[in-house]
Coordinates of C-alpha atoms and ligand atoms in Angstrom, one line a residue:
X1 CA 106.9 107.2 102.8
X2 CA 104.2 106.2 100.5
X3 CA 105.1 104.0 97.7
X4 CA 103.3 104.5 94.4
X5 CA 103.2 102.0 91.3
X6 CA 101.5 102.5 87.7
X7 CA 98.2 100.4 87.4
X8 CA 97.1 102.7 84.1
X9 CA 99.2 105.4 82.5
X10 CA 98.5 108.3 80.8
X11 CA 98.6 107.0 77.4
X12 CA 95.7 104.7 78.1
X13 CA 93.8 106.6 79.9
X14 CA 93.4 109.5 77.5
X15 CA 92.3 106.6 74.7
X16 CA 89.7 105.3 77.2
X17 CA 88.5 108.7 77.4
X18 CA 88.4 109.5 73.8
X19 CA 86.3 106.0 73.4
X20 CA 84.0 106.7 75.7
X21 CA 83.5 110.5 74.5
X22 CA 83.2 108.9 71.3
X23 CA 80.3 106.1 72.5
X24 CA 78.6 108.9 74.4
X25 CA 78.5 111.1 71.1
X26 CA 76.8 108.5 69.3
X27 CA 74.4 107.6 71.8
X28 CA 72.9 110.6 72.0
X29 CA 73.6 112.1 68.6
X30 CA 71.8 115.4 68.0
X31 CA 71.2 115.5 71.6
X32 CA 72.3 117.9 74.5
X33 CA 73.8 116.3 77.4
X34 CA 74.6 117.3 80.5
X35 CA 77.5 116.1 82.7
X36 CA 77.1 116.0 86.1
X37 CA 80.6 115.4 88.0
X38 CA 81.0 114.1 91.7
X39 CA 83.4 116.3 93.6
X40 CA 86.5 116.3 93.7
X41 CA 87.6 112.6 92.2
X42 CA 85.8 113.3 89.1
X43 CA 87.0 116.4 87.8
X44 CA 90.0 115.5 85.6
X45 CA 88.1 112.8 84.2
X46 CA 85.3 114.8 83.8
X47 CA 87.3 118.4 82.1
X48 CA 89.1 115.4 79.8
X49 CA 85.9 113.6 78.8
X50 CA 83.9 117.0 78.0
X51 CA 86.1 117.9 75.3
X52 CA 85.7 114.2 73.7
X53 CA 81.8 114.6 73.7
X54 CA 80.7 116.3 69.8
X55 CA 77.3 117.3 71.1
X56 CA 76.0 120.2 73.2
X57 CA 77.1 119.3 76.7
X58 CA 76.6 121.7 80.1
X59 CA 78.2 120.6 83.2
X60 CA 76.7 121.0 86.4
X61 CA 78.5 119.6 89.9
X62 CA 77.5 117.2 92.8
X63 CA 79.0 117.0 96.2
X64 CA 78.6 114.7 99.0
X65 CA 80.4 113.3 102.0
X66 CA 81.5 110.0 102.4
X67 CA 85.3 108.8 102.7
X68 CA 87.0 110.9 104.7
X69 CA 90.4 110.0 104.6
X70 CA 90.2 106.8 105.8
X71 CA 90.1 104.1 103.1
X72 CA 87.1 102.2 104.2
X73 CA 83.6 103.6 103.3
X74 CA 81.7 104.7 106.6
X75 CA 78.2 103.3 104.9
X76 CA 76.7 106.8 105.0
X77 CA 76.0 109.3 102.9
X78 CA 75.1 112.8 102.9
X79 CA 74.7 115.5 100.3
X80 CA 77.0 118.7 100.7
X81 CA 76.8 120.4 97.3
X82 CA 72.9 119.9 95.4
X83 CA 72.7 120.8 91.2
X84 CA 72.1 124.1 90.3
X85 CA 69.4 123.8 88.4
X86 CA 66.7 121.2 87.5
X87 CA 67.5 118.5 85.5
X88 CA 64.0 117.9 84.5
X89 CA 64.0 116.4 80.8
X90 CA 67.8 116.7 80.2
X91 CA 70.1 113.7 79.5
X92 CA 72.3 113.2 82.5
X93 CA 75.0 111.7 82.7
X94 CA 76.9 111.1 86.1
X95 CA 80.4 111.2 85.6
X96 CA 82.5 109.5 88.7
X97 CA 86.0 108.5 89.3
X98 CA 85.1 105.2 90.6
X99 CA 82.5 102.8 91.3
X100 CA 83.8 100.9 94.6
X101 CA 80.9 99.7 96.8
X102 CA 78.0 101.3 95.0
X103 CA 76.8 103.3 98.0
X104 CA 77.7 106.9 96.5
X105 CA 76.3 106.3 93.0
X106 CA 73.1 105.2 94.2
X107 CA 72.4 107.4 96.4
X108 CA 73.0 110.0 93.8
X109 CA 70.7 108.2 91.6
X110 CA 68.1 107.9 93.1
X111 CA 68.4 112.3 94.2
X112 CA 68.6 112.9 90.7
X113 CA 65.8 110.7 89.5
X114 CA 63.1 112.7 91.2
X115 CA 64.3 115.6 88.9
X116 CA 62.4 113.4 86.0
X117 CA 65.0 113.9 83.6
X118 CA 64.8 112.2 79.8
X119 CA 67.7 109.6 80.7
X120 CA 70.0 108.9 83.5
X121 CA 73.7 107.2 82.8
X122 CA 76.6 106.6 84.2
X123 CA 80.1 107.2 83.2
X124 CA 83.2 105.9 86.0
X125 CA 86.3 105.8 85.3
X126 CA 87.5 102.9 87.2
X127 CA 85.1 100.2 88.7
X128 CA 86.5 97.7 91.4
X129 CA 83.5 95.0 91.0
X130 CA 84.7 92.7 94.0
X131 CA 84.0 95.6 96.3
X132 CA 80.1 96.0 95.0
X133 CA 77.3 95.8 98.0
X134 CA 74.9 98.0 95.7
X135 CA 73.2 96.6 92.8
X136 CA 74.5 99.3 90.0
X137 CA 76.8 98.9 87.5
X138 CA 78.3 101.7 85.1
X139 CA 76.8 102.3 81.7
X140 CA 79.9 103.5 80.3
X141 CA 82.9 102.2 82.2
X142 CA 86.6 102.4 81.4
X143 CA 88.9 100.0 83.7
X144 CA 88.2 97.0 85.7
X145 CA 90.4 97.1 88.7
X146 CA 91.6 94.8 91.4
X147 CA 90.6 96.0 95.0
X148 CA 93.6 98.1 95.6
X149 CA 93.5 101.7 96.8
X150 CA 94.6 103.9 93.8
X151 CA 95.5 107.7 93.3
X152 CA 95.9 110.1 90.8
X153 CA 94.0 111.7 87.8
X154 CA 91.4 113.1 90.3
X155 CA 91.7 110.7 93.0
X156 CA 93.2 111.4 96.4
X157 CA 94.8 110.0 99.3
X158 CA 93.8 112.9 101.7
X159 CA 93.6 115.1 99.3
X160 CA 97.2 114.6 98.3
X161 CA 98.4 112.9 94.8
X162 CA 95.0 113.9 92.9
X163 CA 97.7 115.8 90.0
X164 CA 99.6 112.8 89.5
X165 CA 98.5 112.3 85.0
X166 CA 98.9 108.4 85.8
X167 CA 96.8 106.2 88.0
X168 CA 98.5 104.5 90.4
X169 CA 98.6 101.9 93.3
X170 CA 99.4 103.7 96.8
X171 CA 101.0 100.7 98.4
X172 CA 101.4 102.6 102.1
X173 CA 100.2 105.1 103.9
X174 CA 96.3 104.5 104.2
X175 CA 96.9 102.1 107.6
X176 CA 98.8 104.1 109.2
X177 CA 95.8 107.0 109.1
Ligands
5GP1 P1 81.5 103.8 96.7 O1 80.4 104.7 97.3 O2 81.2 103.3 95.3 O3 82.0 102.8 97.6 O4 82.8 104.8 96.6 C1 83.0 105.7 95.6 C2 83.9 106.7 96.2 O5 84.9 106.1 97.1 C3 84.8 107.2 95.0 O6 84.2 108.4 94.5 C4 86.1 107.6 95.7 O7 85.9 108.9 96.3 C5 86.2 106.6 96.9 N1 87.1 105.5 96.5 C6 86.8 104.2 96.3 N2 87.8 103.5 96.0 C7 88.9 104.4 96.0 C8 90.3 104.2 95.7 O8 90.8 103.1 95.4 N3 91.0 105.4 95.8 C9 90.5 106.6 96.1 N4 91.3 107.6 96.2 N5 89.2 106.7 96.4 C10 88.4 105.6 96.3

């Protein structure tokens, strides 16, 4: 049986949220922005944040394949689901569940920089810096977290638990894949 424990709960993460809708809104006041989300971790984070932004914001979706459902990051990868449209001149910003080793978010990046757009920023959730190997960091980032394996509020133990509202620590389960 897997054993979950509250790291953040709901309350404070839908205040992080609003402050970072809130910082983003004033960044780029009078501006459209789009949000680019990373399948499937960022999606609650993402539908929660969009209706904190004040300014005209699209959304557009990115796929790619790394994790598996193993908890260790096989060091590759691979792009399953492109933009739909250029992002030439528009204000991105990549919205992700959580910045772990780096490998994901920079190889996003660097895809969506040779669309030229005006500016190019992230937004994570969570960020477990001990676990970095890339050098990026988040430009709008709302928890540092130990290196523990969490669930919840988008994030998924093979594919299970991504409904739970709070984010938790999943304690077993992962070794025994
Ligand atoms: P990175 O490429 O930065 O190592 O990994 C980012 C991706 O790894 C995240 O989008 C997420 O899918 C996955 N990941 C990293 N840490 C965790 C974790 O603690 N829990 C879950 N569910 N996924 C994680």
């Amino acid at each position: 049986m897997d054993k979950l424990t509250v790291l953040i709960g709901r309350e404070r993460i839908a205040a992080k949220v609003a402050e970072i809708g809130r910082h983003i809104s004033e960044d780029f006041a009078g501006e459209p922005v789009v949000l680019i989300g990373v399948l499937k971790g960022a999606t609650i984070f993402l539908a929660d944040l969009a209706r904190q932004i004040t300014l005209d914001v699209s959304l557009d979706f990115i796929a790619v394949s790394s994790y598996g459902n193993a908890k260790q990051h096989s060091g590759e990868v691979k792009l399953v689901k492109d933009v739909d449209r250029s992002m030439a001149g528009s204000n991105i910003i990549l919205v992700e569940d959580i910045l772990d080793t780096g490998l994901t978010l920079t190889f996003i990046q660097s895809m969506l920089r040779a669309h030229q757009p005006k500016s190019l920023k992230i937004a994570a959730l969570l960020n477990k810096v001990s676990r970095r190997t890339e050098p990026i960091r988040g430009d709008y980032v709302g928890f540092e977290i130990p290196d523990e394996f969490v669930v919840g509020y988008g994030l998924d133990f093979a594919e299970h638990y991504r409904n739970l509202p709070d984010i938790c620590v999943l304690e077993s389960g992962p070794e025994s894949e």
